[in-house]
Amino acid sequence: MDGIEAYPSILSPPSLAVVIEQRGSPDEVARVIELPPVEIKENEVCVKMLASPIQPSDINMAQGVYPIEIPFPAVGGREGVGEVYAFGSAVKGLSLGDWVIPLPPSLGTWQTYVVKKESAWHKINKNVPMDLAAVVSVNPLTALLLLDDFAKLNSGDTIVQNGSTSNVGQCIIQLAKLRGVRSINIIRDRAGSDDAKERLEKLGADKVYTESQLQVKDIKSLLGPLPEPALGFNCVSGNSATLVLNLLRQGGTMVTYGGMSKKHVTVSTSAFVFKDLTLRGFWLKKMMIPERIQDTKVLVDYLLSLMQEGKLKYKSDLVPFDKFPTALDKALGKLGSHPKQILKF
Amino acid sequence: MDGIEAYPSILSPPSLAVVIEQRGSPDEVARVIELPPVEIKENEVCVKMLASPIQPSDINMAQGVYPIEIPFPAVGGREGVGEVYAFGSAVKGLSLGDWVIPLPPSLGTWQTYVVKKESAWHKINKNVPMDLAAVVSVNPLTALLLLDDFAKLNSGDTIVQNGSTSNVGQCIIQLAKLRGVRSINIIRDRAGSDDAKERLEKLGADKVYTESQLQVKDIKSLLGPLPEPALGFNCVSGNSATLVLNLLRQGGTMVTYGGMSKKHVTVSTSAFVFKDLTLRGFWLKKMMIPERIQDTKVLVDYLLSLMQEGKLKYKSDLVPFDKFPTALDKALGKLGSHPKQILKF
């Protein structure tokens, strides 16, 4: 067209990527391949990835057992942090070298260069450690919303949770502590449970019990001077959820956000009728809809500020990208128990 | 004291009463005896009982398996209707012959003459049939509160319930119909289920299914053009509660108010996390606290007006008081299935 000059098209570098080729166990269907350069359109940003975690939901999506479907073949990973490497002519809010995270989390972070629309990226403070920035938008955000969205907690109140050694569980302990809220934490009976107890107490846990320690007649006597919890969190289900319910006070609420035992939640009729318990569920996806994403970004920035100040820790292993197969095996639980595996590009 | 003349003390007539002598099965621990006259104090009212039902909670209280304890020995029954027979000098709001119901329900209605404080009685319209007035404050009130207190239902919305042939269930069908709310009703598989279906449809049920009819892969296909229900009611628990949960829409709520199967409620983790279901409980006692009793009385009057207009039916047998042992056996389920047994004095 007269008078309008087309911008020269710009291309991303070739990208080394973990591609999930089809539905299946990720250790069988994931392949590391080099993808050719792609065009960066005018409203798109090419990000050089710095770090990206392997989350259980990534594994479940590859397996096809998660309510978000992958259009196979697809590059895996939905969370992480990267550095702005190049962008199209219509991009106004980012500069080269800025740190960004995909928010809402979106597919394709397990690769060296990712091209997405500017609106898919959220600029963050570069002073946050990379391993923390890479994981802020799922586990810590879940913990924050669990604490804030289901009951009004005041300083001095108590919460109870199971699966307390999980990453969300550890974030709950720390975020509760910051609010003056006391936490009662249930962990599995297994070798090393004493170490786990000590680790959680260092993070700020007020009480830590193994499931078997809670198999007592008067479970409430264990609370001592702590007020009975009005809010409980369940990511295990089965008997472990029953323990949470038993510890809740009259009129309390249990929020289920996971089911690691793969068992159901079982509740007596009287717990509903006479104890007036409420059972609810939480899925982070609800916070990622367009209507709520601005609020979500504010919460993520708050969490990043806590991380920067050293007030919110998150245990992980930063693993070089070329060790992806081993990191995946660890994430799959094939090599025993390991901290969150985060790929470092 | 000078200048103040004491009112002569007035006495109630002797009262023929069902006395629960101790904790136990009511057919073993209940005895019909004549109680001597009692003094009617200045703020007390003596009511000649007309009718009083035998409710499951009466039986459970005698058995000691209900969270309200009876101070044995005690006259049984907590609901009913009677006629004002005499009152003390400080009673201002009642006249001889007025019809009253105990509200909140309170112990001692299974007898011919009951003396309670004026504040324990709620005056009602005498044009309501006696058998309906006798039962208004428990089952119909439960149905009304279940419909009103847990979700905003609009005309055209759908609810789902199990135990639909129960008295509360039948009230829910009728009250829903009056609001233009459609009801999906689950009943047990048993001889006579076709008759039950027809009876419920006559009351206004939109759909009636036996539990086995709902054991289909695509349970939602049974809804046809009905919107998926946002609200469900459970008074059975066990598998029957699961059927209610399966029929609920995304984000729906199930309220448990009974557990006739004596089984637990079992819920999958994904029903909480991905389907975002909320499970709550209801106990009428919450509405009977001093802070809420005025609101409760307004609701009871509304229900009585529906009963008077023939818009709210309640199936029962009015049984002469001297047939109490048989009525009790029927209420205990020892003689097959019978409508609610209401003692007529």
XYZ file of C-alpha atoms in Angstrom:
690
model
C 0.000 0.000 0.000
C 1.280 3.465 -0.893
C 2.990 5.304 1.908
C 3.001 2.391 4.313
C 6.222 0.473 4.619
C 6.051 -3.049 5.965
C 8.325 -3.750 8.929
C 10.887 -6.362 8.020
C 9.781 -9.630 9.545
C 11.885 -10.695 12.511
C 12.555 -14.281 13.506
C 13.219 -16.002 16.804
C 16.392 -18.035 17.183
C 15.968 -21.778 16.763
C 14.636 -23.207 20.029
C 15.667 -26.360 21.839
C 12.382 -27.752 23.149
C 10.808 -30.633 25.034
C 8.023 -31.724 22.721
C 5.225 -33.971 23.995
C 4.424 -35.903 20.871
C 1.221 -37.591 21.954
C -0.820 -38.515 24.965
C 1.105 -40.787 27.298
C 3.540 -41.026 30.158
C 5.869 -38.058 29.592
C 9.013 -40.194 29.895
C 7.761 -42.090 26.850
C 6.224 -39.329 24.753
C 8.581 -36.373 25.416
C 11.452 -35.715 23.023
C 14.033 -32.912 23.070
C 14.301 -31.457 19.582
C 15.424 -28.221 17.955
C 12.525 -26.214 16.566
C 13.173 -23.888 13.616
C 12.993 -20.087 14.005
C 9.478 -18.650 13.998
C 8.275 -15.244 12.916
C 7.767 -12.734 15.732
C 4.594 -10.843 14.810
C 4.133 -7.177 15.651
C 2.356 -7.804 18.968
C 4.540 -10.750 19.961
C 7.498 -11.106 22.267
C 10.335 -13.623 22.018
C 11.517 -14.625 25.482
C 14.766 -16.416 26.224
C 13.687 -18.800 28.962
C 15.767 -18.841 32.125
C 13.980 -21.472 34.204
C 10.799 -23.554 34.089
C 9.514 -26.144 36.581
C 8.135 -29.621 35.984
C 4.774 -29.548 37.761
C 2.383 -32.444 38.439
C -0.165 -30.737 36.188
C 2.364 -30.816 33.302
C 2.635 -34.566 33.792
C -1.114 -35.023 34.066
C -1.694 -33.012 30.909
C 0.714 -35.234 28.967
C -1.090 -38.269 30.390
C -4.410 -36.786 29.326
C -5.792 -36.990 32.871
C -6.195 -33.257 33.443
C -9.182 -31.158 32.418
C -6.938 -28.949 30.245
C -6.198 -30.708 26.968
C -2.945 -30.361 25.060
C -3.065 -30.103 21.247
C -0.417 -32.753 20.588
C 2.355 -32.436 19.552
C 3.115 -29.528 21.871
C 6.022 -28.061 23.775
C 5.540 -28.938 27.456
C 5.607 -26.711 30.535
C 3.274 -23.886 31.528
C 5.221 -21.898 34.094
C 8.652 -20.285 34.270
C 10.637 -17.112 33.960
C 12.521 -15.658 31.001
C 14.192 -12.577 29.625
C 12.810 -10.485 26.782
C 14.998 -11.244 23.765
C 13.141 -9.597 20.864
C 9.678 -8.195 20.108
C 7.427 -6.947 17.367
C 6.829 -3.331 16.449
C 3.513 -2.985 18.320
C 4.931 -4.077 21.672
C 5.012 -1.071 24.008
C 5.236 -2.354 27.560
C 8.438 -4.377 27.519
C 12.128 -3.709 26.935
C 14.952 -6.020 25.987
C 16.273 -7.814 29.049
C 13.073 -7.457 31.092
C 12.116 -10.491 33.132
C 8.705 -11.923 32.394
C 6.549 -14.860 33.421
C 3.669 -16.335 31.444
C 0.523 -15.270 33.291
C -1.931 -16.987 33.012
C 0.405 -19.982 32.830
C 0.430 -21.157 29.228
C 1.817 -24.073 27.323
C 5.329 -24.109 25.862
C 7.793 -23.032 28.552
C 10.103 -26.063 28.280
C 12.227 -24.550 25.523
C 15.024 -22.057 25.111
C 13.064 -19.396 23.179
C 9.317 -18.869 23.482
C 7.271 -16.544 21.271
C 3.891 -15.389 22.659
C 1.739 -12.284 22.445
C 2.777 -9.409 24.706
C -0.429 -9.862 26.708
C 0.616 -13.401 27.628
C 3.611 -12.115 29.596
C 3.749 -10.396 32.963
C 6.822 -8.261 33.655
C 8.399 -8.917 37.041
C 11.128 -7.511 39.238
C 14.572 -8.851 38.233
C 15.760 -8.935 41.833
C 13.763 -12.064 42.625
C 15.869 -15.233 42.572
C 15.288 -17.079 39.298
C 14.296 -20.374 40.932
C 11.550 -18.583 42.875
C 10.283 -16.424 40.017
C 9.969 -19.598 37.936
C 7.387 -21.108 40.296
C 5.526 -18.139 41.769
C 2.346 -18.377 39.722
C 1.090 -21.839 40.685
C 2.019 -23.205 44.124
C 2.551 -19.964 46.113
C -0.472 -18.341 44.483
C -2.588 -21.378 45.362
C -1.440 -21.111 48.982
C -2.253 -17.407 49.130
C -5.729 -17.848 47.671
C -6.523 -20.792 49.943
C -5.732 -18.625 52.944
C -7.580 -15.559 51.681
C -10.606 -16.697 49.705
C -12.548 -19.074 51.958
C -12.671 -17.533 55.429
C -11.748 -14.341 57.185
C -8.654 -15.260 59.177
C -7.418 -12.998 61.931
C -4.108 -13.006 63.699
C -4.279 -15.738 66.333
C -6.639 -17.955 64.339
C -5.644 -21.479 63.402
C -5.706 -23.410 60.146
C -5.152 -27.143 59.629
C -3.795 -28.849 56.527
C -2.616 -32.213 55.277
C 0.091 -32.838 52.691
C 2.010 -30.193 54.579
C 5.393 -31.094 53.085
C 4.109 -30.312 49.579
C 5.205 -27.067 47.989
C 1.764 -25.530 48.481
C 1.747 -26.813 52.057
C 5.085 -25.163 52.804
C 3.879 -21.886 51.297
C 0.712 -22.065 53.434
C 2.823 -22.452 56.578
C 4.938 -19.410 55.693
C 2.073 -17.185 54.529
C 0.011 -18.103 57.599
C 2.949 -17.263 59.846
C 3.288 -13.840 58.172
C -0.370 -13.158 59.086
C -0.020 -14.360 62.668
C -2.184 -17.369 61.796
C -1.186 -20.614 63.462
C -0.902 -23.807 61.398
C -1.554 -27.404 62.360
C 0.189 -29.612 59.849
C -0.440 -33.243 59.018
C 2.269 -35.272 57.301
C 2.545 -38.875 56.205
C 4.052 -41.580 58.379
C 7.283 -42.542 56.671
C 10.999 -42.712 57.158
C 12.281 -39.193 57.640
C 9.084 -37.804 59.152
C 11.096 -36.408 62.078
C 13.274 -34.453 59.651
C 10.178 -33.252 57.808
C 8.648 -32.098 61.088
C 11.767 -30.135 61.944
C 11.909 -28.588 58.483
C 8.273 -27.467 58.655
C 8.730 -26.069 62.147
C 11.667 -24.028 60.868
C 9.349 -22.588 58.210
C 6.915 -21.542 60.938
C 4.626 -24.541 61.527
C 3.052 -24.415 64.996
C 2.149 -28.096 65.183
C 3.178 -31.005 62.985
C 1.637 -34.461 63.366
C 1.967 -37.642 61.375
C -1.356 -39.227 60.445
C -0.858 -42.009 62.991
C -0.282 -39.496 65.785
C -3.782 -38.175 65.101
C -5.446 -41.580 65.500
C -6.439 -40.725 69.045
C -9.811 -40.644 70.696
C -9.846 -36.994 71.680
C -8.117 -35.408 68.710
C -8.972 -31.910 69.932
C -6.906 -32.398 73.092
C -3.812 -32.201 70.887
C -4.571 -28.562 70.122
C -3.609 -27.417 73.616
C -4.181 -23.677 73.872
C -4.591 -23.216 70.101
C -8.100 -22.201 69.002
C -9.919 -24.869 67.009
C -9.307 -24.257 63.299
C -12.120 -22.712 61.270
C -10.377 -23.508 57.981
C -8.672 -26.642 56.698
C -6.921 -27.573 53.471
C -6.867 -30.996 51.878
C -4.574 -32.105 49.049
C -4.482 -35.803 49.995
C -8.113 -36.999 50.458
C -8.848 -40.453 51.942
C -8.268 -40.798 55.688
C -5.991 -37.779 55.715
C -8.950 -35.567 54.758
C -10.988 -37.110 57.586
C -8.275 -36.031 60.017
C -8.586 -32.461 58.767
C -12.376 -32.623 59.184
C -12.034 -34.034 62.700
C -9.808 -31.136 63.723
C -12.098 -28.433 62.339
C -14.289 -26.485 64.701
C -18.107 -26.366 64.562
C -19.096 -24.530 61.382
C -15.639 -24.893 59.841
C -14.696 -25.208 56.166
C -12.391 -27.674 54.418
C -11.079 -26.747 50.982
C -9.843 -29.579 48.765
C -7.227 -28.626 46.170
C -5.662 -31.987 45.422
C -5.955 -35.712 46.071
C -2.501 -37.235 46.283
C -3.790 -40.482 47.819
C -6.079 -40.941 44.801
C -8.820 -41.766 47.320
C -12.152 -40.080 47.835
C -13.195 -37.720 50.600
C -15.591 -39.432 53.015
C -17.776 -37.434 55.388
C -20.340 -38.512 57.958
C -23.853 -37.141 57.714
C -23.559 -35.749 61.239
C -20.471 -33.744 60.271
C -22.735 -31.857 57.876
C -25.932 -31.698 59.935
C -24.736 -31.290 63.506
C -21.148 -30.020 63.053
C -22.247 -27.763 60.194
C -19.077 -28.303 58.160
C -18.749 -26.874 54.665
C -16.637 -28.633 52.043
C -15.416 -26.737 49.039
C -12.859 -27.058 46.263
C -10.201 -24.865 44.739
C -8.716 -24.788 41.268
C -6.289 -22.063 40.333
C -7.710 -21.846 36.832
C -10.614 -19.798 38.193
C -8.200 -16.952 38.935
C -6.787 -16.985 35.436
C -9.880 -15.877 33.557
C -9.748 -12.467 31.843
C -12.068 -10.898 34.442
C -9.705 -11.735 37.278
C -6.248 -11.730 35.740
C -5.425 -8.163 36.845
C -6.183 -9.075 40.465
C -4.119 -12.206 40.034
C -1.122 -10.193 38.805
C -1.283 -8.003 41.909
C -1.187 -11.116 44.090
C 1.733 -12.557 42.127
C 3.676 -9.303 42.545
C 2.996 -9.442 46.287
C 4.320 -13.000 46.432
C 7.396 -11.992 44.424
C 8.070 -9.163 46.881
C 7.931 -11.658 49.754
C 10.305 -13.921 47.859
C 12.685 -11.039 47.237
C 12.671 -10.177 50.946
C 13.429 -13.781 51.848
C 10.059 -14.202 53.580
C 8.755 -16.906 51.259
C 11.012 -19.839 50.506
C 10.398 -22.626 48.024
C 12.551 -25.721 47.946
C 13.661 -26.826 44.483
C 16.505 -28.246 42.412
C 17.672 -26.090 39.496
C 18.639 -28.691 36.892
C 20.544 -27.936 33.649
C 18.219 -28.350 30.666
C 20.383 -31.128 29.197
C 19.563 -33.206 32.275
C 15.841 -33.062 31.425
C 15.333 -36.861 31.337
C 16.684 -37.267 34.874
C 14.720 -34.275 36.141
C 11.578 -35.760 34.597
C 12.212 -39.132 36.235
C 12.599 -37.361 39.579
C 9.408 -35.381 38.988
C 7.640 -38.647 38.145
C 8.733 -40.071 41.505
C 10.773 -42.832 39.851
C 13.901 -41.946 41.835
C 12.451 -41.438 45.305
C 11.467 -38.148 46.843
C 13.036 -34.979 45.461
C 12.373 -31.254 45.658
C 10.579 -29.575 42.775
C 12.619 -29.993 39.585
C 13.215 -26.704 37.769
C 14.847 -26.733 34.348
C 17.593 -24.110 33.923
C 18.158 -23.111 30.325
C -47.228 -7.531 101.663
C -49.624 -4.697 102.413
C -51.873 -3.627 99.591
C -50.858 -6.439 97.274
C -53.202 -9.329 97.043
C -51.776 -12.622 95.810
C -53.652 -14.167 92.876
C -55.120 -17.465 93.886
C -52.927 -20.198 92.437
C -54.509 -22.008 89.505
C -53.849 -25.609 88.580
C -53.828 -27.499 85.326
C -56.064 -30.550 84.972
C -54.338 -33.890 85.465
C -52.549 -34.806 82.234
C -52.385 -38.146 80.472
C -48.813 -38.322 79.196
C -46.304 -40.496 77.371
C -43.326 -40.486 79.714
C -39.908 -41.620 78.484
C -38.515 -43.111 81.648
C -34.903 -43.564 80.601
C -32.643 -43.761 77.579
C -33.639 -46.616 75.326
C -35.802 -47.743 72.462
C -39.035 -45.795 72.957
C -41.209 -48.911 72.681
C -39.383 -50.175 75.763
C -38.953 -47.016 77.812
C -42.180 -45.081 77.106
C -45.121 -45.443 79.478
C -48.534 -43.737 79.382
C -49.330 -42.400 82.848
C -51.535 -39.750 84.404
C -49.543 -36.821 85.756
C -51.020 -34.818 88.662
C -52.189 -31.216 88.224
C -49.400 -28.622 88.199
C -49.494 -24.963 89.211
C -49.884 -22.504 86.344
C -47.581 -19.602 87.221
C -48.458 -16.017 86.332
C -46.547 -16.039 83.023
C -47.526 -19.587 82.083
C -50.135 -21.018 79.760
C -51.904 -24.349 80.055
C -52.628 -25.782 76.624
C -55.025 -28.617 75.903
C -53.141 -30.515 73.193
C -55.056 -31.341 70.035
C -52.433 -33.219 68.025
C -48.728 -34.029 68.179
C -46.609 -36.055 65.730
C -44.088 -38.800 66.402
C -40.953 -37.566 64.630
C -37.689 -39.446 64.009
C -35.927 -36.912 66.224
C -38.270 -37.840 69.103
C -37.212 -41.445 68.691
C -33.541 -40.543 68.411
C -33.722 -38.400 71.547
C -35.199 -41.303 73.510
C -32.447 -43.527 72.150
C -29.867 -40.966 73.201
C -28.464 -40.714 69.666
C -29.398 -37.100 69.021
C -27.346 -34.060 69.999
C -30.241 -32.742 72.135
C -30.346 -34.577 75.449
C -33.521 -35.375 77.353
C -33.534 -35.033 81.154
C -35.087 -38.438 81.866
C -37.814 -39.114 82.910
C -39.520 -36.694 80.525
C -42.739 -36.377 78.581
C -41.941 -37.090 74.921
C -42.778 -35.086 71.800
C -41.587 -31.637 70.765
C -44.099 -30.512 68.165
C -47.875 -30.222 67.948
C -50.863 -27.942 68.184
C -53.157 -27.215 71.101
C -55.832 -24.896 72.427
C -55.307 -22.386 75.226
C -57.101 -23.817 78.272
C -55.979 -21.558 81.130
C -53.248 -19.024 81.864
C -51.621 -16.998 84.608
C -52.332 -13.387 85.419
C -49.341 -11.944 83.563
C -50.246 -13.522 80.227
C -51.364 -10.781 77.845
C -51.099 -12.102 74.296
C -53.369 -15.135 74.394
C -57.061 -15.813 74.954
C -58.895 -18.962 75.932
C -59.468 -21.167 72.907
C -56.577 -19.731 70.856
C -54.600 -22.265 68.888
C -50.896 -22.372 69.645
C -47.845 -24.390 68.682
C -44.637 -24.706 70.696
C -42.053 -22.620 68.820
C -39.167 -23.353 69.143
C -40.265 -26.988 69.376
C -39.895 -28.044 72.994
C -40.201 -31.222 74.960
C -43.486 -32.459 76.426
C -46.165 -32.394 73.718
C -47.234 -36.032 74.036
C -49.773 -35.319 76.767
C -53.283 -33.972 77.119
C -52.407 -30.743 79.013
C -49.090 -28.927 78.699
C -48.008 -25.988 80.852
C -45.255 -23.743 79.463
C -44.326 -20.054 79.622
C -46.302 -17.796 77.322
C -43.128 -17.112 75.307
C -42.853 -20.817 74.456
C -46.108 -20.697 72.488
C -46.796 -19.208 69.063
C -50.408 -18.314 68.327
C -51.648 -19.512 64.956
C -54.679 -19.215 62.733
C -57.423 -21.667 63.747
C -58.471 -22.221 60.146
C -55.504 -24.458 59.425
C -56.345 -28.175 59.535
C -55.195 -29.638 62.844
C -53.085 -32.397 61.267
C -51.120 -29.782 59.297
C -50.710 -27.268 62.116
C -49.310 -30.093 64.255
C -46.356 -30.652 61.933
C -45.642 -27.225 60.403
C -42.594 -26.295 62.437
C -40.202 -29.104 61.545
C -40.579 -30.778 58.145
C -42.201 -27.978 56.095
C -39.936 -25.358 57.688
C -36.890 -27.478 56.870
C -38.037 -27.700 53.248
C -38.573 -23.951 53.025
C -35.176 -23.115 54.491
C -33.398 -25.634 52.278
C -34.874 -23.933 49.236
C -34.213 -20.393 50.433
C -30.989 -20.353 52.428
C -28.338 -21.947 50.219
C -28.735 -20.534 46.723
C -30.710 -17.905 44.902
C -33.270 -19.888 42.933
C -35.203 -18.248 40.135
C -38.295 -19.451 38.385
C -37.181 -22.018 35.811
C -34.188 -23.213 37.830
C -33.885 -26.843 38.837
C -33.166 -28.567 42.125
C -32.389 -32.240 42.717
C -33.081 -34.268 45.848
C -33.003 -37.796 47.160
C -35.329 -39.279 49.767
C -38.062 -37.524 47.833
C -40.913 -39.520 49.348
C -39.996 -38.274 52.834
C -42.174 -35.590 54.361
C -39.489 -32.950 53.838
C -39.007 -34.204 50.287
C -42.694 -33.857 49.504
C -42.728 -30.342 50.957
C -39.690 -29.435 48.818
C -41.521 -30.594 45.690
C -44.570 -28.473 46.503
C -42.684 -25.366 47.629
C -40.399 -25.566 44.586
C -43.436 -25.845 42.316
C -44.972 -22.734 43.917
C -41.778 -20.832 43.007
C -41.659 -22.163 39.450
C -38.575 -24.188 40.369
C -38.379 -27.613 38.754
C -37.531 -30.641 40.888
C -35.654 -33.802 39.996
C -36.528 -36.434 42.535
C -34.665 -39.601 43.445
C -36.508 -42.409 45.200
C -35.517 -45.869 46.369
C -35.957 -48.980 44.257
C -38.643 -50.970 45.985
C -42.067 -52.456 45.515
C -44.483 -49.606 44.980
C -41.979 -47.222 43.432
C -44.327 -46.666 40.474
C -47.069 -45.548 42.867
C -44.604 -43.310 44.676
C -43.557 -41.765 41.356
C -47.159 -41.024 40.472
C -47.843 -39.558 43.910
C -44.847 -37.245 43.714
C -45.743 -36.158 40.196
C -49.207 -35.247 41.426
C -47.577 -33.045 44.063
C -45.645 -31.264 41.315
C -42.455 -33.284 40.790
C -41.000 -32.662 37.299
C -38.869 -35.813 37.188
C -38.830 -38.858 39.447
C -36.158 -41.556 39.125
C -35.361 -44.597 41.180
C -31.712 -44.903 42.140
C -31.179 -47.729 39.657
C -32.579 -45.630 36.821
C -29.775 -43.152 37.456
C -27.033 -45.762 37.133
C -26.372 -44.686 33.557
C -23.220 -43.466 31.902
C -24.481 -40.054 30.850
C -26.666 -39.129 33.791
C -27.086 -35.584 32.486
C -28.826 -36.818 29.356
C -31.813 -37.675 31.559
C -32.376 -33.984 32.248
C -33.655 -33.321 28.745
C -34.446 -29.619 28.405
C -34.246 -28.964 32.179
C -31.327 -26.770 33.235
C -28.698 -28.593 35.285
C -29.509 -28.159 38.975
C -27.422 -25.693 40.975
C -28.778 -26.979 44.262
C -29.275 -30.481 45.625
C -30.620 -31.900 48.863
C -29.483 -35.091 50.529
C -31.239 -36.878 53.382
C -30.019 -40.381 52.514
C -26.189 -40.252 52.076
C -24.289 -43.251 50.640
C -24.708 -43.866 46.921
C -27.885 -41.829 46.829
C -25.892 -38.699 47.744
C -23.444 -39.491 44.938
C -26.360 -39.478 42.485
C -27.316 -35.995 43.676
C -23.705 -34.841 43.253
C -23.528 -36.345 39.754
C -26.618 -34.426 38.687
C -25.432 -31.070 40.010
C -24.038 -28.522 37.625
C -20.522 -27.072 37.738
C -20.231 -24.941 40.879
C -23.368 -26.470 42.436
C -24.143 -27.012 46.116
C -25.448 -30.096 47.914
C -27.014 -29.621 51.343
C -27.189 -32.657 53.619
C -29.992 -32.633 56.190
C -30.281 -36.326 57.002
C -28.671 -39.717 56.434
C -31.375 -42.350 56.248
C -29.038 -44.990 54.777
C -26.740 -44.552 57.809
C -23.880 -44.414 55.288
C -21.338 -41.661 54.731
C -21.195 -39.145 51.920
C -18.345 -39.962 49.544
C -16.976 -37.377 47.126
C -14.195 -37.554 44.567
C -11.386 -35.024 44.769
C -12.133 -33.902 41.225
C -15.738 -33.085 42.161
C -14.297 -30.476 44.509
C -11.348 -29.245 42.431
C -12.606 -29.352 38.864
C -16.395 -29.407 39.300
C -16.174 -26.844 42.119
C -18.953 -28.422 44.171
C -19.775 -27.128 47.634
C -21.149 -29.467 50.311
C -22.965 -28.044 53.281
C -25.247 -29.193 56.076
C -28.537 -28.044 57.552
C -29.960 -28.422 61.020
C -33.210 -26.696 61.907
C -31.973 -25.940 65.422
C -29.965 -23.024 64.007
C -33.235 -21.237 63.210
C -34.586 -21.693 66.718
C -32.078 -19.528 68.560
C -33.430 -16.357 70.220
C -31.788 -14.125 67.581
C -33.693 -15.808 64.767
C -36.932 -16.998 66.292
C -38.949 -13.962 65.145
C -37.877 -14.603 61.535
C -38.720 -18.250 62.029
C -42.230 -17.399 63.210
C -42.829 -15.360 60.067
C -41.816 -18.340 57.947
C -44.058 -20.688 59.938
C -47.010 -18.329 59.455
C -46.303 -18.288 55.721
C -46.309 -22.087 55.649
C -49.547 -22.188 57.635
C -51.149 -19.820 55.115
C -50.111 -22.163 52.292
C -51.574 -25.080 54.221
C -54.816 -23.206 54.794
C -55.082 -22.454 51.070
C -54.489 -26.121 50.251
C -51.190 -25.354 48.525
C -49.047 -27.383 50.891
C -50.130 -30.909 51.692
C -48.606 -33.271 54.233
C -49.512 -36.921 54.376
C -50.176 -38.278 57.862
C -52.358 -40.574 59.956
C -54.253 -38.933 62.821
C -54.244 -41.651 65.487
C -56.312 -41.557 68.706
C -54.021 -41.089 71.710
C -55.054 -44.428 73.226
C -53.530 -46.135 70.174
C -50.106 -44.675 71.015
C -48.284 -48.056 71.191
C -49.380 -48.954 67.647
C -48.593 -45.480 66.338
C -45.147 -45.738 67.894
C -44.530 -49.145 66.327
C -45.500 -47.679 62.961
C -43.212 -44.689 63.504
C -40.418 -47.104 64.400
C -40.916 -48.880 61.070
C -41.841 -52.156 62.777
C -45.080 -52.460 60.791
C -43.894 -51.548 57.299
C -44.119 -48.152 55.712
C -46.713 -45.709 57.039
C -47.412 -41.995 56.767
C -46.340 -39.739 59.623
C -48.132 -40.794 62.815
C -49.866 -37.898 64.566
C -51.400 -38.417 67.977
C -54.879 -36.947 68.330
C -55.810 -36.139 71.935
